[in-house]
mmCIF file of N, CA, C and O in Angstrom:
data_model
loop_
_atom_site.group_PDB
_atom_site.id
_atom_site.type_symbol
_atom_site.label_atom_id
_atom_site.label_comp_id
_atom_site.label_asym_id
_atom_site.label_seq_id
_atom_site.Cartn_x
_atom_site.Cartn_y
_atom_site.Cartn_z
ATOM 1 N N UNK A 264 0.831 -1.193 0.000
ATOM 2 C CA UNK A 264 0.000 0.000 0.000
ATOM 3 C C UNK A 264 0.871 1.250 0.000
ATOM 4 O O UNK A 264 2.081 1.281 0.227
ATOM 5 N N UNK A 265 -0.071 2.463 -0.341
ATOM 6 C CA UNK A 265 1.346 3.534 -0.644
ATOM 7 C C UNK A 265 1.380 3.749 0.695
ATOM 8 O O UNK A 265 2.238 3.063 1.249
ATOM 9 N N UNK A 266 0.731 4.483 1.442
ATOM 10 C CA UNK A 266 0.465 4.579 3.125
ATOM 11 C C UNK A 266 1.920 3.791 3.910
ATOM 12 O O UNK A 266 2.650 4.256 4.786
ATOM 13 N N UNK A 267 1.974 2.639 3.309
ATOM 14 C CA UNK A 267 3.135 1.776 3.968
ATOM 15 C C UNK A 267 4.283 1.778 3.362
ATOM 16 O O UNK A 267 5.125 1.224 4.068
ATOM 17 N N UNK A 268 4.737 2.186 2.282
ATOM 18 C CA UNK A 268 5.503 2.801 1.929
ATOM 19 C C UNK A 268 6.653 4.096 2.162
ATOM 20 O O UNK A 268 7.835 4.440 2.136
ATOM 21 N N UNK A 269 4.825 4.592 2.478
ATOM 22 C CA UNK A 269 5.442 5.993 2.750
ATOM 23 C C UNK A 269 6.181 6.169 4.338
ATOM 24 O O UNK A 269 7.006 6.982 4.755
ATOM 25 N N UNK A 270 5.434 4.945 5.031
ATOM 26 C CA UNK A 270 6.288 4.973 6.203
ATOM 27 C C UNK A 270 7.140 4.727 6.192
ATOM 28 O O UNK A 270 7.939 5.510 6.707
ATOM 29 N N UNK A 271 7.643 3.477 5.614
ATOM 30 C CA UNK A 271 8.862 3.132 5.888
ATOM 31 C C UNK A 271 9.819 3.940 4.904
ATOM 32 O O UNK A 271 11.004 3.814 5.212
ATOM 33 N N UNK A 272 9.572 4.760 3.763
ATOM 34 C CA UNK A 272 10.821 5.648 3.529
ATOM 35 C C UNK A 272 10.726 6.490 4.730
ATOM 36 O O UNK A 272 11.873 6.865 4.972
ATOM 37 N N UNK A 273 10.026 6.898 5.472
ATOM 38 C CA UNK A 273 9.908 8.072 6.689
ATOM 39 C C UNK A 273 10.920 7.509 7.631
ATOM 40 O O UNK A 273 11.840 8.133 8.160
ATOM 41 N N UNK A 274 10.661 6.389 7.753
ATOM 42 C CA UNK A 274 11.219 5.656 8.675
ATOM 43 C C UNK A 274 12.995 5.016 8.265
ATOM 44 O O UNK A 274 13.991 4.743 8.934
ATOM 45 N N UNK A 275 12.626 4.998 6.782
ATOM 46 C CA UNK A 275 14.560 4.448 6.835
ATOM 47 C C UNK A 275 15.258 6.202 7.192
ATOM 48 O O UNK A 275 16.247 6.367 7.906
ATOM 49 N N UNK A 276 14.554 7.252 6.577
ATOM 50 C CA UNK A 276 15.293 8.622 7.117
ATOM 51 C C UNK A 276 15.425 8.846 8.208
ATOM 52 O O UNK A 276 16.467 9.419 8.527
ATOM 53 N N UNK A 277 14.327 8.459 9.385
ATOM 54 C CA UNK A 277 14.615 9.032 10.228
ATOM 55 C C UNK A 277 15.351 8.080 11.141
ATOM 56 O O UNK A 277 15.260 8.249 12.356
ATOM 57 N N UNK A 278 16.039 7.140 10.671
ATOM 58 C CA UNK A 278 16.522 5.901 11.018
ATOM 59 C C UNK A 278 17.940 6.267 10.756
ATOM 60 O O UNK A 278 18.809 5.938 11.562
ATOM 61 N N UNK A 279 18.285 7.079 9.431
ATOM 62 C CA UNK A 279 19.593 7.627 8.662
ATOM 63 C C UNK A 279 20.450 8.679 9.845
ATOM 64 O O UNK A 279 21.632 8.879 10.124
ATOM 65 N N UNK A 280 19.063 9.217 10.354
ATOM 66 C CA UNK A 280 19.592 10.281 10.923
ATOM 67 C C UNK A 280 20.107 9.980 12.670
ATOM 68 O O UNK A 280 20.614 10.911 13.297
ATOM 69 N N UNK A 281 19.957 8.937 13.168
ATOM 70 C CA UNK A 281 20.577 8.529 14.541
ATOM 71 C C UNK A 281 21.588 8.486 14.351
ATOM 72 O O UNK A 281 22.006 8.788 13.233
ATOM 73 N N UNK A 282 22.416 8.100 15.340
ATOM 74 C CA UNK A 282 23.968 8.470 15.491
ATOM 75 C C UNK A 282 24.072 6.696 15.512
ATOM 76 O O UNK A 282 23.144 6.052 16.001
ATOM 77 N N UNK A 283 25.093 6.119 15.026
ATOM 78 C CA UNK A 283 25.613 4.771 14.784
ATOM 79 C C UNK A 283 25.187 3.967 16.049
ATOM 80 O O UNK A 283 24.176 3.303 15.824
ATOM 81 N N UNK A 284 25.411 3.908 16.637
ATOM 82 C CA UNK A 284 25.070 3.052 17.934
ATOM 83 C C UNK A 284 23.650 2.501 18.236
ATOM 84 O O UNK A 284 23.291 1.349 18.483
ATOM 85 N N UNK A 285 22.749 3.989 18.119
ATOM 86 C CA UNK A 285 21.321 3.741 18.194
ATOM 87 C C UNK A 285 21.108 3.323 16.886
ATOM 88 O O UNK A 285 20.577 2.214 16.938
ATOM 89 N N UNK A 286 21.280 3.705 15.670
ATOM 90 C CA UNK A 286 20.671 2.831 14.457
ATOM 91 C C UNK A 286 21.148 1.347 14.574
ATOM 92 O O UNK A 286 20.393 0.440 14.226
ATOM 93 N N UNK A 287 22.447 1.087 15.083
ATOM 94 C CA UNK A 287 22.815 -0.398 15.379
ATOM 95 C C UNK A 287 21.971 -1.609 16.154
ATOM 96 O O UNK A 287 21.659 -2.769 15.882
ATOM 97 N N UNK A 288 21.749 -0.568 17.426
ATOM 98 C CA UNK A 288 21.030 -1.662 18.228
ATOM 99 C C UNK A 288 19.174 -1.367 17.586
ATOM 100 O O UNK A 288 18.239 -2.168 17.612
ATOM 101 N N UNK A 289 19.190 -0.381 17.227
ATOM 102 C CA UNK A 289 17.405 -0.339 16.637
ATOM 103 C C UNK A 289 17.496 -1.565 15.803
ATOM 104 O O UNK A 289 17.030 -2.676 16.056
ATOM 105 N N UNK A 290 18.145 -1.195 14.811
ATOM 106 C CA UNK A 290 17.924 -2.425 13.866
ATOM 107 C C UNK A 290 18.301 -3.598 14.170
ATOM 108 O O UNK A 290 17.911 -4.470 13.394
ATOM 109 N N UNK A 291 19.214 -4.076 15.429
ATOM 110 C CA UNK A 291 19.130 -5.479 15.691
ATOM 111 C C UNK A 291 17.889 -5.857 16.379
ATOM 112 O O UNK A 291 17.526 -7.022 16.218
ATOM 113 N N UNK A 292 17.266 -5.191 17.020
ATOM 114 C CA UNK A 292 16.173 -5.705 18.370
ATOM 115 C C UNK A 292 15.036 -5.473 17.225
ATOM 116 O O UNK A 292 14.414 -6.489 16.916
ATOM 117 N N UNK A 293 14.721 -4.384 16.622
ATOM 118 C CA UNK A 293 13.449 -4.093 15.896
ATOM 119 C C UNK A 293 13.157 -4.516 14.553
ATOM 120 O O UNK A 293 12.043 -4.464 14.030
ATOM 121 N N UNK A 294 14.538 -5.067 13.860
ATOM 122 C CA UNK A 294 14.188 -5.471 12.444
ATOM 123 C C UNK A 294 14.466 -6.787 12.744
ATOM 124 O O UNK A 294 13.536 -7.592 12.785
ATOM 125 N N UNK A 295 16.006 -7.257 13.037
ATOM 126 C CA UNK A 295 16.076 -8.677 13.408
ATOM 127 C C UNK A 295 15.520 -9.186 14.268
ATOM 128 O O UNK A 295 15.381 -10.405 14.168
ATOM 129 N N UNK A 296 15.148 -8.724 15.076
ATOM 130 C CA UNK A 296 14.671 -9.590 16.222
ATOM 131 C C UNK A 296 15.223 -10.212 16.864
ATOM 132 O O UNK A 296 14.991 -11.396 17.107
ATOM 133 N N UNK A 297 16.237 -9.428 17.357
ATOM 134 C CA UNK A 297 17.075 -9.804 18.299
ATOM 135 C C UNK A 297 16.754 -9.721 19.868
ATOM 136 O O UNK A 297 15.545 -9.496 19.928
ATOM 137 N N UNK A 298 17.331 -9.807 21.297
ATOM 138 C CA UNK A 298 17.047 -10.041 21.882
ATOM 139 C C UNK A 298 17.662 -8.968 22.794
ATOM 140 O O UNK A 298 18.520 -8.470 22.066
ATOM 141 N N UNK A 299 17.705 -8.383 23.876
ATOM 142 C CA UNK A 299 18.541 -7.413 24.461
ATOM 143 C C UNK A 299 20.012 -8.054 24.432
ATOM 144 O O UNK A 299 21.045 -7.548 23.993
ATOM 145 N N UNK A 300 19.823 -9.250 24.994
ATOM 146 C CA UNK A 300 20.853 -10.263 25.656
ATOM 147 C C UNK A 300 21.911 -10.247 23.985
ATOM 148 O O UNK A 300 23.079 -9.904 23.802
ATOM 149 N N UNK A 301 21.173 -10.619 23.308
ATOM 150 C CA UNK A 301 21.896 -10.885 21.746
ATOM 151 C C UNK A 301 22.546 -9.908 21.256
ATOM 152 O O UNK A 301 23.659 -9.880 20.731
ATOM 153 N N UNK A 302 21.759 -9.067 21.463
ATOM 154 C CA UNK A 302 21.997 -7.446 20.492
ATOM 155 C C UNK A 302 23.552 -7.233 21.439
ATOM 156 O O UNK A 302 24.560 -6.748 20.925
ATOM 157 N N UNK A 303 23.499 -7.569 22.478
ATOM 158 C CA UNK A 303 24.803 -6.508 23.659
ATOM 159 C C UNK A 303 25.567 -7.928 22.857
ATOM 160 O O UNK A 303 26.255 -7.575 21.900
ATOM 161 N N UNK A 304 25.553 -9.085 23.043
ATOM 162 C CA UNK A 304 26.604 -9.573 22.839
ATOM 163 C C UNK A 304 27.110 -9.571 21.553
ATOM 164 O O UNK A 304 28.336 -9.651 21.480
ATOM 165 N N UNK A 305 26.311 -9.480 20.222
ATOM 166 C CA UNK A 305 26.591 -9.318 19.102
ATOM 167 C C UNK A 305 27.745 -8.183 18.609
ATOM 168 O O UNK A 305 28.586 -7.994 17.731
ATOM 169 N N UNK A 306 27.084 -7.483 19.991
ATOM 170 C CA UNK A 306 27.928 -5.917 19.772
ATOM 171 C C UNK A 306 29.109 -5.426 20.529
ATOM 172 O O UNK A 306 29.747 -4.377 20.436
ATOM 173 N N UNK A 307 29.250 -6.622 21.424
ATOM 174 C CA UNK A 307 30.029 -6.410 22.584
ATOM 175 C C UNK A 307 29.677 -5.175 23.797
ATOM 176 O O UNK A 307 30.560 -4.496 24.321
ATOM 177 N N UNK A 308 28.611 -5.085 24.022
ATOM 178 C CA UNK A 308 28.065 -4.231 24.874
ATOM 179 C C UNK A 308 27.641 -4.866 26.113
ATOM 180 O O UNK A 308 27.513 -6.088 26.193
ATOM 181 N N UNK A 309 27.380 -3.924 27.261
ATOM 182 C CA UNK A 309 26.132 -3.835 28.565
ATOM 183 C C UNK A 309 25.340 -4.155 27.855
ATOM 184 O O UNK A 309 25.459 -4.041 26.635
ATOM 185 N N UNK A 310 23.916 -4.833 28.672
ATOM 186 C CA UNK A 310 22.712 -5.020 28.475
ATOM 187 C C UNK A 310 22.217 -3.672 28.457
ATOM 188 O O UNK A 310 21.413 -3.216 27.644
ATOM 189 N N UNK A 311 22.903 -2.909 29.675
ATOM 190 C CA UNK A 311 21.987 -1.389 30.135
ATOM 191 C C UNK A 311 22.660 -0.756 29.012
ATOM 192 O O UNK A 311 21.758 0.081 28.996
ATOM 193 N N UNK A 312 23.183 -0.497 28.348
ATOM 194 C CA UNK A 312 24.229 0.389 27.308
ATOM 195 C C UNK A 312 22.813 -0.158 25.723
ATOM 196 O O UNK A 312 22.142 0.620 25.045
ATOM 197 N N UNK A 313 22.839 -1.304 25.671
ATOM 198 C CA UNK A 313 21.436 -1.588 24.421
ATOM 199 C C UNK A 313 20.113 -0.883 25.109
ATOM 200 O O UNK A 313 19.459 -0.061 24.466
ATOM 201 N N UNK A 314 19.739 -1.278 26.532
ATOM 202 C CA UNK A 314 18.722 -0.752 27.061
ATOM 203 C C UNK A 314 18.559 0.712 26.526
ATOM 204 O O UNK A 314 17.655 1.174 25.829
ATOM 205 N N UNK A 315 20.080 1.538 27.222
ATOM 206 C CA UNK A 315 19.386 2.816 27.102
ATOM 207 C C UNK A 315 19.643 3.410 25.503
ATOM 208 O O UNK A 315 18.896 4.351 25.237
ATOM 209 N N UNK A 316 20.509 3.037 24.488
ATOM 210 C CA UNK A 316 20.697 3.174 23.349
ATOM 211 C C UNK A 316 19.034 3.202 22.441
ATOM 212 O O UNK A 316 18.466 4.065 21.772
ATOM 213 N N UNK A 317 18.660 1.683 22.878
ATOM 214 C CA UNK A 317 17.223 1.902 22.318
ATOM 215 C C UNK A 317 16.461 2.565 22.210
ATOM 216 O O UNK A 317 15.921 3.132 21.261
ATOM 217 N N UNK A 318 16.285 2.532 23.852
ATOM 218 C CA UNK A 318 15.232 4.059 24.656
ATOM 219 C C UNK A 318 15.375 5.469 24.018
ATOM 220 O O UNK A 318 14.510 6.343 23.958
ATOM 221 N N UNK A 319 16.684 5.506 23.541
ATOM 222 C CA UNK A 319 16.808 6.821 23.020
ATOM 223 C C UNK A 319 16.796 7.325 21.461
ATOM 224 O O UNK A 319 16.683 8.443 20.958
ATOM 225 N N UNK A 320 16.979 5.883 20.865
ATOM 226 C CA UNK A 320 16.273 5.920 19.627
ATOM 227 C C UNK A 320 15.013 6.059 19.256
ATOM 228 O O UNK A 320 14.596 6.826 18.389
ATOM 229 N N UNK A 321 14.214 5.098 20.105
ATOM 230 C CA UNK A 321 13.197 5.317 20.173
ATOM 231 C C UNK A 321 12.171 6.906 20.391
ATOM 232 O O UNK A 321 11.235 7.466 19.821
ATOM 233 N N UNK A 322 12.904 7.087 21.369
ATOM 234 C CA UNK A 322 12.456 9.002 21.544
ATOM 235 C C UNK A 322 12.884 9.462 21.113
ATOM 236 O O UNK A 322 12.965 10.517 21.743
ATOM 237 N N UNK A 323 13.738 9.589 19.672
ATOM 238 C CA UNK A 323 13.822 10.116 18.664
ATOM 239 C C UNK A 323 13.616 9.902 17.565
ATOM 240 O O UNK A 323 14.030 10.612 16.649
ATOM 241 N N UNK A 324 12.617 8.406 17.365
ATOM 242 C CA UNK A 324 11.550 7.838 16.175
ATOM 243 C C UNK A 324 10.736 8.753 16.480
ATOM 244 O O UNK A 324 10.871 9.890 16.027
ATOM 245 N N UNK A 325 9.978 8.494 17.111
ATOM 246 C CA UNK A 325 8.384 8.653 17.436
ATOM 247 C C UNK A 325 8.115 9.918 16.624
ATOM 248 O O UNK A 325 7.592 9.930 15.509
ATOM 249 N N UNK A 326 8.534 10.981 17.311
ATOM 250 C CA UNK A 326 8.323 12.088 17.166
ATOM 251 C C UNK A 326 7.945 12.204 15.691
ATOM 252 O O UNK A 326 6.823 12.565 15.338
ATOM 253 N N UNK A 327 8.980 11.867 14.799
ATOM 254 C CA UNK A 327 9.310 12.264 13.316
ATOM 255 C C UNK A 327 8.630 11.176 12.697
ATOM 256 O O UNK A 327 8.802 11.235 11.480
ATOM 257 N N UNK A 328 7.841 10.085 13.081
ATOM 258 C CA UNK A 328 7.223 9.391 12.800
ATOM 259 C C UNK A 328 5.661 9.555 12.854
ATOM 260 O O UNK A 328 4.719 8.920 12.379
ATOM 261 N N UNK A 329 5.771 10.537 13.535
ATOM 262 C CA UNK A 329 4.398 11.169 13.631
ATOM 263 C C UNK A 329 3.452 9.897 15.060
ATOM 264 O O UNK A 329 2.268 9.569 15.137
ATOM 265 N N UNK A 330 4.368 9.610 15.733
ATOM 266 C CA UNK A 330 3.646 9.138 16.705
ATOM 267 C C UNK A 330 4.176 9.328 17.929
ATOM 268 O O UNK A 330 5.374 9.578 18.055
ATOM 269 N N UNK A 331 3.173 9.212 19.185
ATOM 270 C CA UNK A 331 3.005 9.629 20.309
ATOM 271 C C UNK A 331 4.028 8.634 21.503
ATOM 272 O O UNK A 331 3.767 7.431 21.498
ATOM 273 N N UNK A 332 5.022 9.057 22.376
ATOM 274 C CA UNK A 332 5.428 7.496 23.033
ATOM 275 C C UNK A 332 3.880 6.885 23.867
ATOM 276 O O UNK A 332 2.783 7.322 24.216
ATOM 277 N N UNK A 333 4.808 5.378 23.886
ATOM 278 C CA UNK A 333 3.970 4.650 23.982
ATOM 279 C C UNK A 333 2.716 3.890 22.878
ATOM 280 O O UNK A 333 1.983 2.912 23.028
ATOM 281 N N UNK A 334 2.908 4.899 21.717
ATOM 282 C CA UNK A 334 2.269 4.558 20.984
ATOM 283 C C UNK A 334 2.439 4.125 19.955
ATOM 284 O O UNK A 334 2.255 4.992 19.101
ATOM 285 N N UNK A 335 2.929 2.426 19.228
ATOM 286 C CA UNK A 335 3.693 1.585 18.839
ATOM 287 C C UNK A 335 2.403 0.830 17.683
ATOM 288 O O UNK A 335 1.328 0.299 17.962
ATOM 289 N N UNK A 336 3.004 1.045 16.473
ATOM 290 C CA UNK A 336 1.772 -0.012 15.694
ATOM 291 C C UNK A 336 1.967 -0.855 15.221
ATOM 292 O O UNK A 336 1.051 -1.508 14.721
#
């Protein structure tokens, strides 16, 4: 659908625009499906270092994604 499209070019940009670390662990936990546990070891990281990497990708999706936190579709 174009609708879904259009997100996900929204979404590979605003994905472009994180700083390496957070696009790293986004895309292991959220595209691969990775695991916290996986993602840190894949990467040689803390668990809390993926934890808060995410967290902060995440609050800097949303926004430019046109959605609210907490609010995940």
């Amino acid at each position: 659908l174009p609708e879904d499209r259009l997100m996900l070019a929204q979404a590979r940009v605003a994905m472009a625009g994180l700083p390496e670390g957070q696009r790293e662990v986004l895309a292991l936990v959220a595209i691969e499906g990775l695991s916290y546990r996986e993602t840190a070891d894949t990467l040689g990281l803390p668990v809390g270092t993926v934890m808060i990497r995410l967290a902060r990708a995440r609050e800097t999706l949303l926004p430019k994604l046109g959605m609210a936190k907490g609010s995940r579709q």
